[in-house]
XYZ file of C-alpha atoms in Angstrom:
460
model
C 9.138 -3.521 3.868
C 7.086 -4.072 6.800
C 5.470 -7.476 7.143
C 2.093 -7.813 8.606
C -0.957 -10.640 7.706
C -4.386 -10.026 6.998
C -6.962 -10.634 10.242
C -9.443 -12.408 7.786
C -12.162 -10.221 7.915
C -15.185 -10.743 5.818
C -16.865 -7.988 4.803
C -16.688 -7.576 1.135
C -17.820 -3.657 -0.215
C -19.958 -4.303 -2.960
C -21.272 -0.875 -3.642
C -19.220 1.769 -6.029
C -18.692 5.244 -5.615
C -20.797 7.205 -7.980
C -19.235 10.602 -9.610
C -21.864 12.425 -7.985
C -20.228 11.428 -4.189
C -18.015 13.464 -2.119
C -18.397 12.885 1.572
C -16.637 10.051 2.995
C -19.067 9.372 5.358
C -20.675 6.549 3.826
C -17.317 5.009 2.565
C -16.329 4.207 6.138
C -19.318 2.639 7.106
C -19.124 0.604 4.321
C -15.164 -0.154 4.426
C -14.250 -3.830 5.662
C -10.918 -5.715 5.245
C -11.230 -7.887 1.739
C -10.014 -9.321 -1.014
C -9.402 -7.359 -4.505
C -7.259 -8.254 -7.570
C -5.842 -4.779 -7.721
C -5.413 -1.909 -5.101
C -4.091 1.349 -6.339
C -2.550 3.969 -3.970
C -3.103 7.544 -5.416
C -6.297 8.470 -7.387
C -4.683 10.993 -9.974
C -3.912 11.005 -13.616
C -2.082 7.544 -13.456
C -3.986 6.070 -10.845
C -7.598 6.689 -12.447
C -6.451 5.314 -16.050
C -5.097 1.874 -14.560
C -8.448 1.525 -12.326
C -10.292 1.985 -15.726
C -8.483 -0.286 -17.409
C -8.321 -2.872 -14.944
C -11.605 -2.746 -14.351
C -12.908 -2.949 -18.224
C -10.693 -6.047 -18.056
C -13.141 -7.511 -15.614
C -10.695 -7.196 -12.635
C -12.040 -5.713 -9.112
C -9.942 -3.198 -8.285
C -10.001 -0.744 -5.091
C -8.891 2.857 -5.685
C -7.799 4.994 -2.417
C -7.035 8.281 -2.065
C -5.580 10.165 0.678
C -7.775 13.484 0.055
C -11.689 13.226 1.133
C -12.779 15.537 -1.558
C -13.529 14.108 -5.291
C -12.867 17.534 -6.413
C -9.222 17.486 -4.990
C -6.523 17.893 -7.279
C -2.801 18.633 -7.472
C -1.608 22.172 -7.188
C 2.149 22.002 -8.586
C 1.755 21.234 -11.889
C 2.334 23.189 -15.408
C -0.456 20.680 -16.316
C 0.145 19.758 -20.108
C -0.676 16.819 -21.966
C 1.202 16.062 -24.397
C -0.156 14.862 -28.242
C 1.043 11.235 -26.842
C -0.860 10.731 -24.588
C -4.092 11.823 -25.797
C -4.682 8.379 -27.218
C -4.324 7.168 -23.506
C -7.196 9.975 -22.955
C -9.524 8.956 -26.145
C -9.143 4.985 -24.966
C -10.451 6.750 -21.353
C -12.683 8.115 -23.210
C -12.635 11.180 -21.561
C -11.743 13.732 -24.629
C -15.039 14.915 -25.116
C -15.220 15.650 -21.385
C -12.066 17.706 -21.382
C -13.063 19.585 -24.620
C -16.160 20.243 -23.156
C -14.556 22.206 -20.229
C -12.908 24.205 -22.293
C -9.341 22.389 -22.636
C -6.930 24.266 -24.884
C -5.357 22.470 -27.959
C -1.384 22.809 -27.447
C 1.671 23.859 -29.486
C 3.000 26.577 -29.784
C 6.278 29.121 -30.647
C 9.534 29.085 -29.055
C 12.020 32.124 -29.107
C 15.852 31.811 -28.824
C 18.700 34.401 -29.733
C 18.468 32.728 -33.317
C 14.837 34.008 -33.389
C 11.541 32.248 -33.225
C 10.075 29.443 -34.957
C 6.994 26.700 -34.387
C 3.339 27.311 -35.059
C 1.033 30.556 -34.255
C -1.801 27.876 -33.801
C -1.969 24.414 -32.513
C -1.568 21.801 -35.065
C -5.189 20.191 -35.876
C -3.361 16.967 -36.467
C -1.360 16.278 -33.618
C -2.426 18.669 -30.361
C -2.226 17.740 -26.774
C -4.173 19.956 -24.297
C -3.381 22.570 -21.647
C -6.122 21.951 -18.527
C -5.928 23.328 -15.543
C -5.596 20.008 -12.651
C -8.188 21.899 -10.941
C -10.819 20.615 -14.035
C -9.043 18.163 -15.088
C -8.656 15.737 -11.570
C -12.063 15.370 -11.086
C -12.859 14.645 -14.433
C -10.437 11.822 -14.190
C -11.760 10.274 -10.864
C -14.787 10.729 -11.592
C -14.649 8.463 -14.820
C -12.626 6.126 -12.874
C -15.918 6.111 -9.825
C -18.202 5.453 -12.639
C -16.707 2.473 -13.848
C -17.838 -0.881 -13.003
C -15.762 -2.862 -11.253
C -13.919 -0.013 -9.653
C -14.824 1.045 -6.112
C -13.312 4.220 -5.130
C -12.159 4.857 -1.604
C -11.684 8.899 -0.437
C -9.973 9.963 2.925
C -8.050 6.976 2.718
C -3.934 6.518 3.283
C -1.682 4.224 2.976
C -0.299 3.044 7.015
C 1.874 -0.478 5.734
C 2.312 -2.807 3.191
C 1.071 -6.291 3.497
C 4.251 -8.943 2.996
C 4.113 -12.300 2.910
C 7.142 -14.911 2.032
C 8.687 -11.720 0.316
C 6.016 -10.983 -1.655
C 3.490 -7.619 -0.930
C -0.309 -8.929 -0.618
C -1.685 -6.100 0.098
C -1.885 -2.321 1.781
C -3.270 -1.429 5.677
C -4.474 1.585 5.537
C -6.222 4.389 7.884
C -10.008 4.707 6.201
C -12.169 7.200 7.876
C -13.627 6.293 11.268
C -10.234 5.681 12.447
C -10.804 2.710 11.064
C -7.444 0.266 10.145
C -8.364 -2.157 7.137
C -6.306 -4.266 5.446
C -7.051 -4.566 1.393
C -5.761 -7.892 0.006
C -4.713 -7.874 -3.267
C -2.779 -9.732 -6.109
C -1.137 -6.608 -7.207
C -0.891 -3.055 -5.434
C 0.062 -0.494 -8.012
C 1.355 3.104 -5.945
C 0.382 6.028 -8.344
C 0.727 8.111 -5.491
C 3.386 10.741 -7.123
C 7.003 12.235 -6.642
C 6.588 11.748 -2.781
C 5.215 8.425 -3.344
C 4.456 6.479 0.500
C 4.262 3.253 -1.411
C 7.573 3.291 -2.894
C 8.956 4.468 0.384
C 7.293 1.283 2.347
C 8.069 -1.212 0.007
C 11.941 -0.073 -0.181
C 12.221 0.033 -3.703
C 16.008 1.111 -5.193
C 15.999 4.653 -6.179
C 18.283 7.427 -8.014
C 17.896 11.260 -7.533
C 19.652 14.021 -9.722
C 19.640 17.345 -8.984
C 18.116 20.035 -10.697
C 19.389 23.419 -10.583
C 16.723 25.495 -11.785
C 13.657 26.438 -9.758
C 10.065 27.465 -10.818
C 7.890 30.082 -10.097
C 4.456 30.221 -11.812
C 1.024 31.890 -11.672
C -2.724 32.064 -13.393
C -3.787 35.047 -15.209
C -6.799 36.049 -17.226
C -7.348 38.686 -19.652
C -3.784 38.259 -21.001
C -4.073 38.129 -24.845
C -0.711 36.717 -26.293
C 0.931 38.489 -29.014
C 1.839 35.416 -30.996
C -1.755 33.727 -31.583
C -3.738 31.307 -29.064
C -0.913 28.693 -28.944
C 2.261 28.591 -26.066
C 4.824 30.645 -25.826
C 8.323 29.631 -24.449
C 11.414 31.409 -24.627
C 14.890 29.992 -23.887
C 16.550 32.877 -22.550
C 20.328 32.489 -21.351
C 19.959 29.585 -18.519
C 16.180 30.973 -18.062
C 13.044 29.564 -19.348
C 9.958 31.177 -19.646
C 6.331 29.827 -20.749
C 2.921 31.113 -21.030
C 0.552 28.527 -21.960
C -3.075 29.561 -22.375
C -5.688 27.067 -20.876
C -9.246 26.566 -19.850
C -11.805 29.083 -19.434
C -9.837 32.322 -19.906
C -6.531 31.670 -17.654
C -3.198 31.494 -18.752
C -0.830 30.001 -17.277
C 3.007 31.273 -16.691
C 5.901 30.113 -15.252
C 9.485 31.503 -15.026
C 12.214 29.068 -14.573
C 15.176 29.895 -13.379
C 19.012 28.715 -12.402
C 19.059 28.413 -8.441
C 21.923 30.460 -8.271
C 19.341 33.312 -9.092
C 16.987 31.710 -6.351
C 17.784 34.086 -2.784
C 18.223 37.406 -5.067
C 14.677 36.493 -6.795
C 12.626 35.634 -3.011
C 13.420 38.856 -1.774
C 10.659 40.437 -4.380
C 9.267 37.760 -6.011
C 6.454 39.740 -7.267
C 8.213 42.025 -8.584
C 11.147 39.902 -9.766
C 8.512 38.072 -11.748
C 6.940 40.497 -13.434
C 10.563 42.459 -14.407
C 11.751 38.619 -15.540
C 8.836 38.389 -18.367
C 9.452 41.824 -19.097
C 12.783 41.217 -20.516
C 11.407 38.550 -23.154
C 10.641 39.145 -26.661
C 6.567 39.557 -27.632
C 6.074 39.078 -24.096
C 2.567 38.994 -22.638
C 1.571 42.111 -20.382
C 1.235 41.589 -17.368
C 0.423 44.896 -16.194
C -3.071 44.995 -17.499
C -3.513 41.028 -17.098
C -5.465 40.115 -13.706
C -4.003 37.308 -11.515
C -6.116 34.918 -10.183
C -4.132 32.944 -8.052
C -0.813 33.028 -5.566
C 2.623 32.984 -7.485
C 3.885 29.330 -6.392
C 7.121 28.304 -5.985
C 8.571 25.054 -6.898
C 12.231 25.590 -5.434
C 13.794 22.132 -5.228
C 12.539 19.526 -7.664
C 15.056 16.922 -7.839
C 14.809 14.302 -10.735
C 14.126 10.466 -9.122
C 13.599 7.459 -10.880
C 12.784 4.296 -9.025
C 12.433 0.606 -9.401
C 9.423 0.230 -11.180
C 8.541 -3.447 -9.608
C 8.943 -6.429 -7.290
C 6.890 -9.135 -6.336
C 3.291 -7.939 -6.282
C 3.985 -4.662 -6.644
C 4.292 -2.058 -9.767
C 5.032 1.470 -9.839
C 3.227 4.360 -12.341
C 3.465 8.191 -13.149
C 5.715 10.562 -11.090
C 6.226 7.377 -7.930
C 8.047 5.695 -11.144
C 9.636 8.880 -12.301
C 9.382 11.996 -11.426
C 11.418 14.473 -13.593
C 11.818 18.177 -14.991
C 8.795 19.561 -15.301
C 10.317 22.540 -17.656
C 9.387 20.023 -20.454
C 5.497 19.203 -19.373
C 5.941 15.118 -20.116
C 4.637 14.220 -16.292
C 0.977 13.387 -17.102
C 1.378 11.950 -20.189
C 4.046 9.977 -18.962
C 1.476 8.854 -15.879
C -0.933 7.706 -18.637
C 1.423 5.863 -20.902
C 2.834 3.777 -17.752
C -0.892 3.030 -16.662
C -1.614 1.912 -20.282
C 1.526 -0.441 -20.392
C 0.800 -2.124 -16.914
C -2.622 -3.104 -17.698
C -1.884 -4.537 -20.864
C 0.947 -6.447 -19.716
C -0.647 -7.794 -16.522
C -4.397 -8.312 -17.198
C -4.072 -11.688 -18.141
C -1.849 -12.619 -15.506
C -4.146 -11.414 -12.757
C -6.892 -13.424 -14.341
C -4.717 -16.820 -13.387
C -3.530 -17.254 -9.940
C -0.470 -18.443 -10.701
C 2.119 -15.611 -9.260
C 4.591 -16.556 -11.655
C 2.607 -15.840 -14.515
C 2.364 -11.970 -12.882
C 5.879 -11.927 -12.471
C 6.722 -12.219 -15.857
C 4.402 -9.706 -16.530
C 5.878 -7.453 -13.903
C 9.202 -7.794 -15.681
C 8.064 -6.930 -19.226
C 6.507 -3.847 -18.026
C 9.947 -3.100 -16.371
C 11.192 -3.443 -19.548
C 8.797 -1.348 -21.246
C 8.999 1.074 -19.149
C 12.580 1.220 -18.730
C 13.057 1.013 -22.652
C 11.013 3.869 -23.549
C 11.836 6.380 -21.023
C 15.443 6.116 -19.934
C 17.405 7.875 -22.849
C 14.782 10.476 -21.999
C 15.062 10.600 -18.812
C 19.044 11.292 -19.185
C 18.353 13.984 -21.581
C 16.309 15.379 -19.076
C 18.931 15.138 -16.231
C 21.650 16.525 -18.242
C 20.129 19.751 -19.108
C 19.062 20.242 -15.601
C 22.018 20.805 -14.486
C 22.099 24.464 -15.821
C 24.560 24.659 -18.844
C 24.491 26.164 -22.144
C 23.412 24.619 -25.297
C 25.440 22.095 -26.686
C 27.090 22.339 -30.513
C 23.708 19.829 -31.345
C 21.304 21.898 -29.577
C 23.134 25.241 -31.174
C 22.523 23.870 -34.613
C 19.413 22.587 -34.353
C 17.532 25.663 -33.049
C 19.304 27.824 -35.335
C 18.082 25.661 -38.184
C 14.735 25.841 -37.094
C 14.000 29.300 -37.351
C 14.334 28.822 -40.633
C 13.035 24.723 -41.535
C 10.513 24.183 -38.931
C 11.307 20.405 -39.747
C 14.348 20.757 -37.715
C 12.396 21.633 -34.469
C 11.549 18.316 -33.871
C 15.056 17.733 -32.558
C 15.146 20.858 -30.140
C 12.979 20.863 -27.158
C 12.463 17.653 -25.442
C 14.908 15.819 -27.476
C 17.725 17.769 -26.439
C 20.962 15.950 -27.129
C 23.453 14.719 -24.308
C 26.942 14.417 -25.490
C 27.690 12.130 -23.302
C 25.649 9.409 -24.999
C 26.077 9.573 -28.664
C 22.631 7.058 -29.119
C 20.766 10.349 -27.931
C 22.233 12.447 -30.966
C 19.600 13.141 -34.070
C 21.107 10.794 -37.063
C 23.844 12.593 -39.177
C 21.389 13.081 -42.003
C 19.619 15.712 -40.019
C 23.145 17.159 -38.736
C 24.447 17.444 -42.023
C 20.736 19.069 -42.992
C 20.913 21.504 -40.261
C 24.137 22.381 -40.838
C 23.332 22.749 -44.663
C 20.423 25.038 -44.052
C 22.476 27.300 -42.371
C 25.140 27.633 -44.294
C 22.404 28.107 -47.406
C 21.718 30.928 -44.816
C 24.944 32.463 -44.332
C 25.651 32.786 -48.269
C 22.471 34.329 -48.933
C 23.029 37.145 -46.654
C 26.185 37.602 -47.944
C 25.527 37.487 -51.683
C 22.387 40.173 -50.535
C 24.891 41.920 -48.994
C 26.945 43.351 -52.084
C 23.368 43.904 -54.265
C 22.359 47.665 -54.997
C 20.130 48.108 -51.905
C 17.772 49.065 -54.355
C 17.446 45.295 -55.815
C 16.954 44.112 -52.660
C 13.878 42.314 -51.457
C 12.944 41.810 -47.949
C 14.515 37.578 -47.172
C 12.312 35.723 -45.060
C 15.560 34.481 -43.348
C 16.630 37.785 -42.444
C 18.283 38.711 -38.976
């Protein structure tokens, strides 16, 4: 950490960005070093939800972003929310909003060599959306600009960290103007991503794992999907493929692939592409579809988690952990973290007694930590490019024909390596049942008159 102390300056901001402001201008003329309860570094999907929720709690909280547009957003991302964290979103109250824009409800089908199974629609009961970052960003800061008690600084970066007697008090950063301010603060929270400039100032422990696959993906309209309005992915060998439909006509896909495949695939990656989704069953066609955008690469995406606190400072969304996004958990993971820290620290930055937000910082820690590390290894493991497992076998065959079962494929992919990750032995000796329920029936078929045969629903 670098240590530096505050030159006492005076001049409080009082004003808040309205949604309706984009230029910076103003914001510089305005800009003084002061005092805040929170600062947050990064005005994205986590960012914006903590500055709400702070800010409802009665806190004053500054909100800086690098980028001087409030339009900005963030380009690599396969941009799904999941179903949990849509109650993040509806406590935002920002649903309405989203649907508004035309967000897509999520869900979808998923194809192995056992066949497909999952829903043609998205479930009315328990959808997440699919929103391109492009609509959704500025929906999200601008909520967060309109919120009293939040004051929203644009064009603004991160320079140092603000230490004193081991404890961070505060950011310096460069605000437009080439001005240098120092913001104060009893707790600076970096939401400022997978590159995060806060986590890298403050020194905070961290652990990267590789991940061998690498990601190519595009926007097209006019692409009807042949399996209904929901997502499609396909698990294809070591190669994933997805097309998830999503706001105003686009669609988006994304091939991911091992990156042993990586220099044969950027010597035509058009054409590679195109020949990739062309191999998968009820593919869409992209011959007739019209792209609207570049293909972009995402060619090294390693998985890091870091130390999610330390004295006056807490970490949210992908500067937290940043992980696979072949599964799409990244935003609603942002939102969930946001949602934990301001519950668990509200009070405490209502007293000034640092101890009392210490303890806080440690529970959230611990929630955080709890509820995404078994996860987080599940992710790790199957980034390393191997075939399914014997658990992962079973269960996706089984689903094709119990949809039940497909709640254990997917995201909750099993690593043998830690047995507390395995689904319970009532749904491996289910699984297991189903398909051998499977097996007999084809074979009892098998020696009918063909004549007396009717068409199974479980047939291959």
């Amino acid at each position: 950490m670098t240590n530096h102390h505050n030159q006492n300056g005076t001049n409080n901001r009082e004003s808040v960005v309205n949604s309706d402001v984009n230029s910076v201008d103003n914001i510089a003329a305005n800009m003084g070093d002061t005092q805040y309860d929170v600062v947050i570094v990064g005005a994205s999907v986590a960012g914006t939800a903590a500055a709400v929720f702070f800010a409802r709690s009665g806190l004053r909280v500054a909100l800086i972003e690098r980028n001087r547009e409030m339009k900005a957003y963030k380009k690599a991302c396969t941009h799904y929310l999941q179903p949990f964290g849509v109650r993040v979103l509806k406590r935002l109250g920002v649903v309405e909003q989203l649907e508004a824009a035309d967000a897509q409800p999520n869900g979808g089908r998923v194809w192995t060599k056992w066949g497909w199974f999952g829903n043609s629609a998205p479930s009315k009961k328990g959808h997440g959306y699919n929103i391109r970052r492009e609509v959704l960003d500025p929906i999200l800061r601008q909520n967060a600009a309109a919120t009293p008690g939040v004051e929203l600084f644009l064009g603004t970066a991160v320079r140092d960290l603000i230490v004193e007697n081991d404890r961070i008090v505060g950011v310096r950063v460069n605000a437009p103007g080439k001005k240098v301010v120092d913001m104060r603060a009893k707790l600076v929270v970096g939401a400022d991503g997978r590159y995060s400039r806060t986590a890298k100032l403050a020194g905070v422990t961290e652990t990267v794992a590789p991940n061998n696959r690498f990601v190519y993906f595009g926007y097209y309209r006019n692409m009807p999907l042949k399996d209904g309005k929901a997502g499609q992915m396909w698990f294809q060998g070591e190669s994933i493929g997805y097309a998830m439909p999503n706001d105003n006509g686009y669609t988006l896909l994304a091939a991911i692939l091992p990156k042993t495949e990586l220099a044969t695939f950027k010597q035509d990656i058009e054409g590679n592409f195109k020949r990739f989704f062309e191999t998968l069953p009820n593919s869409p066609n992209l011959h007739t579809a019209e792209r609207n955008s570049k293909l972009l690469g995402m060619v090294d995406l390693p998985i890091v988690s870091r130390q999610t606190t330390m004295p006056g400072l807490a970490l949210i969304g992908d500067a937290a952990v940043a992980s696979d996004p072949l599964w799409g958990n990244g935003m609603s993971w942002a939102l969930l973290a946001a949602d934990w820290l301001t519950k668990l620290t509200k009070e405490a930055l209502s007293s000034e007694n640092t101890a009392d937000l210490d303890a806080a910082l440690r529970l959230y820690a611990e929630k955080h930590h709890a509820s995404l590390a078994d996860r987080l290894a599940r992710d790790i493991d199957f980034a390393k490019v191997r075939p399914f497992n014997w658990i992962e076998r079973l269960f996706y065959a089984a689903s094709i024909h119990d949809l039940r079962y497909g709640s254990q494929t997917g995201p909750q992919n099993a690593s043998l390596t830690n047995y507390r990750n395995w689904p319970s032995f009532k749904h491996i000796k289910g699984a297991a049942k189903i398909l051998l329920q499977h097996k007999y029936n084809n074979l009892t078929q098998r020696v009918k008159p063909r004549s007396a045969l009717g068409k199974s629903v479980f047939a291959d």
